[in-house]
């Protein structure tokens, strides 16, 4: 399998703090892999995810996703990259509260100029939320909202799905359901999935586990 | 704060102007009950001697007041008042040495007394002498400072007190007085007044000072009421602002409140805490507001006294008077308004479910809108009831207006939602995704956006309404003037020249003019005051030759009927305000006091007149001559023959009048222009208030959008993460602003026109008594609409720029 | 001697005190300032040397001097038993020696001040009225031909020059006085042939004459009741330009008319120390017209009673015993009404008195007026 993500000497430190978050990370992620990034809170896993998500620029090193160099991109290019190639699942769901479920799912399609077709209906079915299409996020439970978020992350067939503590706000039972759904959908559509978490349960089914400890990647 | 500032400014300005009006010549207070004046000009001092000797117990006080100015750029306008200082015309207080200051005025023919502020202003460099320009020429006057605290009355600014002999010499009016003040004892006062009046030669009138003061104040009362009401409107708009701001502050701290409640803080304690905070803010803002208001008042005072100067008579601009009580009351009002407006958000804060805070959620944000239609109906019914009740009471009129505005404005957010929902159903296609996000935000966040839209809309309605009223009024005045001013050239006395009864430069001029071949006709007007049943009546005596008659626009009564009887019977025509205020119709009679006793005049016509809101009665000169001794002229109108060029006529007239410096000549177009300029100046204040209101509401829109942004920081971060770049995000925010602006504008136009009609048909009518057609100048409305839209867009600039620079990582960092 | 001058002077602290008590506004006139001045316009004429008096001319005004007065007082009675005292005084003050050079009927520097008082002894009432006016438009003034002085309808005019006869008219607020007074005797020149020195400086003097015994006939009206009256009147006339001596604080003036036709005038100047100023002086005019000059040493005046005004709180002497050794006169002077106090712009006590006593072995009785100034 080809390497989708290549990180070389990736370093990130914030101005004003003496110690970097991490420095000189080297890793590769193959296409279709499910990677879990483990680490305690504050270890920098969210930051690494932000870098992978083209939301921040690394202070040193290079990062390439799908052959596209991310470091050195300006904001417009980063945004365009995110739009096409990435899907996000957040701990706090972050659905657009003023849009319905169906509209939330539609958003990435509209952004990418993809015709709607059946994709939304199909996705709703896959998520098990057929009769929630017209509801607003504040009318759904946490689990349902996260499912919609997952649908939103996948609906435009991105190259990479990034999930930041996707089960952080959910109870154990719902967590398991959501995780199972995520992995199933990713596998059937052959997307690459990177999950940042501190929960071993979430990381259990990963192909590989990266551990971030004191700014260093262990067992890449 | 802005609202408080404006209310403060208006109140202080009005009070100062009012005091300026009553101070200017009335240095005496308390004891004076009546004032004797000549209807046209000055009083011969022999009248004073005669009165003194005929009524030895009376102790009349002579007054000679006249205008002067200190030449310069710009010239400094002053009033000089000559009093009999021997007789104690200046009420004194306390200290024994106060009369020392009056001695130099008695000894030195060129010494005057001023207050220290004026003295400082006039004697800028050095020395004690100031050069004055008076009617007689230039003269020098030594200025002494009035001793502080020793006169019972502080001398007002720009007033010079001199001895009566000095005044007569300075004004070049030996043997003349401008007024005689009397203090009639309370017993048998009316009998004595009648006896005095009977003794007076023709043309002199004994005026009751108290009634006069009341009259003067009635002049500006309508003016004042309107200003006050408009300023209160600004305060109301400001209250919307406060509501917004308070909501904003509460939104920011939802988590805190929820946390506090989770810790066990009771609802009541939280409510009190929030209200106290709001109250403190209110106090600070009110204090700043009052300070700003004072500054604004200084500016407005110039405008107001300019208007009064134009419309009524010369007034020396005094300082803004700062009664602590008024300012305190307004500040208090500001605090109360703050608390009222903060009440709802404060209650909301207490109702934040604890869970919301813990989960960083705002479940109230998307709550369905309250049932507002009930309030609307109730308010509308109240408004209708009030309108039924109101006969003439301006306050009831404004209350009805307020109720109506309440009824309507409560529905505005609902209307906006309807519009937005409608738009949403139309914008289905894919490429409208930013707009759909924007509309979705507007639709679902009524609690935040609603008040801002309403405030903008209300301010817009007020602006449009005032504009409609002003432009209708102006075009009515213009039409009226055009029709009224038919003469080619007008001649009148310049303002500062008092006129003499009998001897009249205009009378001579008139006969000369009639002799010219270029002149077709000469009309004349004389303005007098005569005692009527309910007090003095403004009487106009007209000489209206054929070409002038078409200028009188009758609202009631047929012109042909009127002119048939005009000179031969005892008929009068009255102005519209006169008929309105006195509830008179055609056929009713007006009673006027003539030297031979009261006389009735039948009203044959009611005509349009915007010049005098007190109203006036007009008689033909022959009719007048039947009952009174001949009167002088106030002004002449000259009608040229068709073939004559105006320039030639004017040259002729000028040669006839050059000798007389007291006459002014105006061409028809010039006069109309000047009158309209005065009109425009008068309404500058109203327009300014309109802009201020708009400004206040713009601030509201900005704050609402910013509040919204704060709440939606997470949403924007998400959108950015999803791949929406800064520009697209800015488009979303901009679209929101645009929709708010468009909805407000579209609503404001018809509502504003409605308000304008109400102002014309109800407020204007009840205030002044005149009617005018409501004309809507579409071009002007279009301009207003554009500026409203522009205002909304400008308000959206800052939030849009902020959205532009949203960084996704930072927005999402709180995970 | 210039007692009116002192009056004026005393008026300043008096009026200051008055104003202190009444801090609310009162109309005030620069007249008090005029009178308080020390630096007088050098253009005023001053009483420096003796002059020849000519009548009736000198009954008229002398406008080149700063101040002047016509002081009429008297005791009147009606057949019905009513008894009155009256005072009608016209003061003339000049604000400046020259009229201002302006064209105005109001530019005269002369100010007229009138004091009119009636003591109704039956009703035990003292009524006082004041008027002030500038000399303008004929409303108030002092004329020479015929000699007259008036403020509106208050007027005293010389109508019978030969008999030094005046017509007095005054009315205010329900009280009216109409009196004709005349005298057979010539005016008495006080001081040194009419030059009355009041202080040691040259020019600190005035010209002073009296017509001490005038018969009066006329009527007094109080409210609706008119009383036909007759009695005696006294005219004091003085004019001058002078400043005051700093150690003098007031005076007591007596003008007494006896039934036998004689009269006594004495002014007692009081010093700040409480002692009597040696400039105090007076005259005794016998029934035959002979004039005896009196001085401080020859005339003893003792105060035997005091009266305190319940309204102003000022204490005045209220009974005197006067003895003139050289004339063998012993008399007691008793106010006919205790409260005859002036409480206006100026404060002084001026009231009708009765006199009883003896001269030599014959009894002496009569009426008069006493003025007490400088007691505030």
Tab-separated table of C-alpha atoms in Angstrom, chain A residues 14 46-47 50 53-56 75-76 79-80 82-84 86 88 90-99 103 106-116 136-140 145 152 156 164, chain B residues 359 361-363 365-367 424 427-433 436-437 439-445 712 714-715 717-728 804 806-810 812-813 815:
chain	number	residue	atom	x	y	z
A	14	UNK	CA	4.591	27.716	20.134
A	46	UNK	CA	-4.520	17.282	19.319
A	47	UNK	CA	-1.762	19.432	17.927
A	50	UNK	CA	-4.303	19.820	13.727
A	53	UNK	CA	-5.690	18.430	9.404
A	54	UNK	CA	-3.925	21.301	7.682
A	55	UNK	CA	-5.210	23.653	10.343
A	56	UNK	CA	-1.812	24.672	11.571
A	75	UNK	CA	-4.477	29.665	4.427
A	76	UNK	CA	-6.471	29.520	1.234
A	79	UNK	CA	-8.645	25.448	3.419
A	80	UNK	CA	-9.056	24.102	-0.059
A	82	UNK	CA	-9.227	20.390	3.942
A	83	UNK	CA	-12.356	20.794	1.955
A	84	UNK	CA	-11.498	18.145	-0.564
A	86	UNK	CA	-10.200	15.626	4.809
A	88	UNK	CA	-13.224	15.629	10.754
A	90	UNK	CA	-14.653	16.195	16.903
A	91	UNK	CA	-15.058	15.357	20.505
A	92	UNK	CA	-17.822	17.970	20.834
A	93	UNK	CA	-19.541	16.857	17.630
A	94	UNK	CA	-19.510	20.436	16.294
A	95	UNK	CA	-22.441	20.090	14.016
A	96	UNK	CA	-23.703	23.395	12.644
A	97	UNK	CA	-26.499	24.015	15.109
A	98	UNK	CA	-28.547	26.128	12.768
A	99	UNK	CA	-28.765	23.478	10.088
A	103	UNK	CA	-28.374	20.016	5.828
A	106	UNK	CA	-25.215	18.189	2.705
A	107	UNK	CA	-22.677	20.810	3.612
A	108	UNK	CA	-19.492	19.012	2.468
A	109	UNK	CA	-21.212	18.059	-0.782
A	110	UNK	CA	-22.100	21.655	-1.466
A	111	UNK	CA	-18.655	22.795	-0.555
A	112	UNK	CA	-17.118	20.412	-3.044
A	113	UNK	CA	-19.657	20.947	-5.743
A	114	UNK	CA	-20.791	17.341	-5.613
A	115	UNK	CA	-24.322	16.672	-6.749
A	116	UNK	CA	-26.507	15.410	-3.989
A	136	UNK	CA	-31.755	20.019	14.521
A	137	UNK	CA	-28.639	18.951	16.406
A	138	UNK	CA	-29.916	20.239	19.739
A	139	UNK	CA	-32.786	17.833	19.409
A	140	UNK	CA	-30.529	14.789	19.154
A	145	UNK	CA	-25.011	13.852	16.971
A	152	UNK	CA	-20.541	14.451	7.535
A	156	UNK	CA	-17.631	13.585	0.390
A	164	UNK	CA	-10.111	13.860	17.860
B	359	UNK	CA	-22.004	21.083	28.432
B	361	UNK	CA	-24.659	24.346	25.267
B	362	UNK	CA	-27.280	26.998	24.841
B	363	UNK	CA	-30.608	25.313	24.815
B	365	UNK	CA	-30.834	29.846	21.885
B	366	UNK	CA	-33.173	27.976	19.660
B	367	UNK	CA	-36.231	28.199	21.771
B	424	UNK	CA	-34.499	29.520	2.525
B	427	UNK	CA	-32.382	29.082	-2.239
B	428	UNK	CA	-32.279	25.374	-2.603
B	429	UNK	CA	-29.557	24.965	-5.120
B	430	UNK	CA	-26.145	23.947	-4.117
B	431	UNK	CA	-24.335	27.148	-4.802
B	432	UNK	CA	-26.240	29.087	-2.190
B	433	UNK	CA	-24.669	27.156	0.663
B	436	UNK	CA	-28.194	29.092	3.559
B	437	UNK	CA	-25.877	28.907	6.510
B	439	UNK	CA	-30.138	32.348	6.789
B	440	UNK	CA	-30.134	29.352	9.034
B	441	UNK	CA	-28.275	31.360	11.624
B	442	UNK	CA	-30.733	34.200	11.387
B	443	UNK	CA	-33.671	31.921	11.591
B	444	UNK	CA	-32.536	29.952	14.531
B	445	UNK	CA	-31.032	32.759	16.571
B	712	UNK	CA	-20.746	31.014	17.181
B	714	UNK	CA	-17.221	27.223	17.690
B	715	UNK	CA	-19.477	27.067	14.684
B	717	UNK	CA	-14.235	27.093	13.730
B	718	UNK	CA	-16.059	24.049	12.584
B	719	UNK	CA	-16.862	25.607	9.278
B	720	UNK	CA	-13.278	26.576	8.834
B	721	UNK	CA	-12.215	23.068	9.678
B	722	UNK	CA	-14.657	21.739	7.136
B	723	UNK	CA	-12.907	23.714	4.505
B	724	UNK	CA	-14.578	27.081	4.390
B	725	UNK	CA	-11.976	29.763	4.058
B	726	UNK	CA	-11.952	33.157	5.675
B	727	UNK	CA	-13.542	34.938	2.739
B	728	UNK	CA	-16.392	32.523	2.538
B	804	UNK	CA	-12.296	36.777	8.130
B	806	UNK	CA	-11.026	33.160	12.389
B	807	UNK	CA	-8.461	30.506	12.892
B	808	UNK	CA	-9.944	27.048	13.052
B	809	UNK	CA	-7.432	25.710	15.455
B	810	UNK	CA	-7.956	28.453	17.960
B	812	UNK	CA	-11.652	24.532	18.345
B	813	UNK	CA	-8.965	24.553	20.908
B	815	UNK	CA	-11.684	20.474	23.355
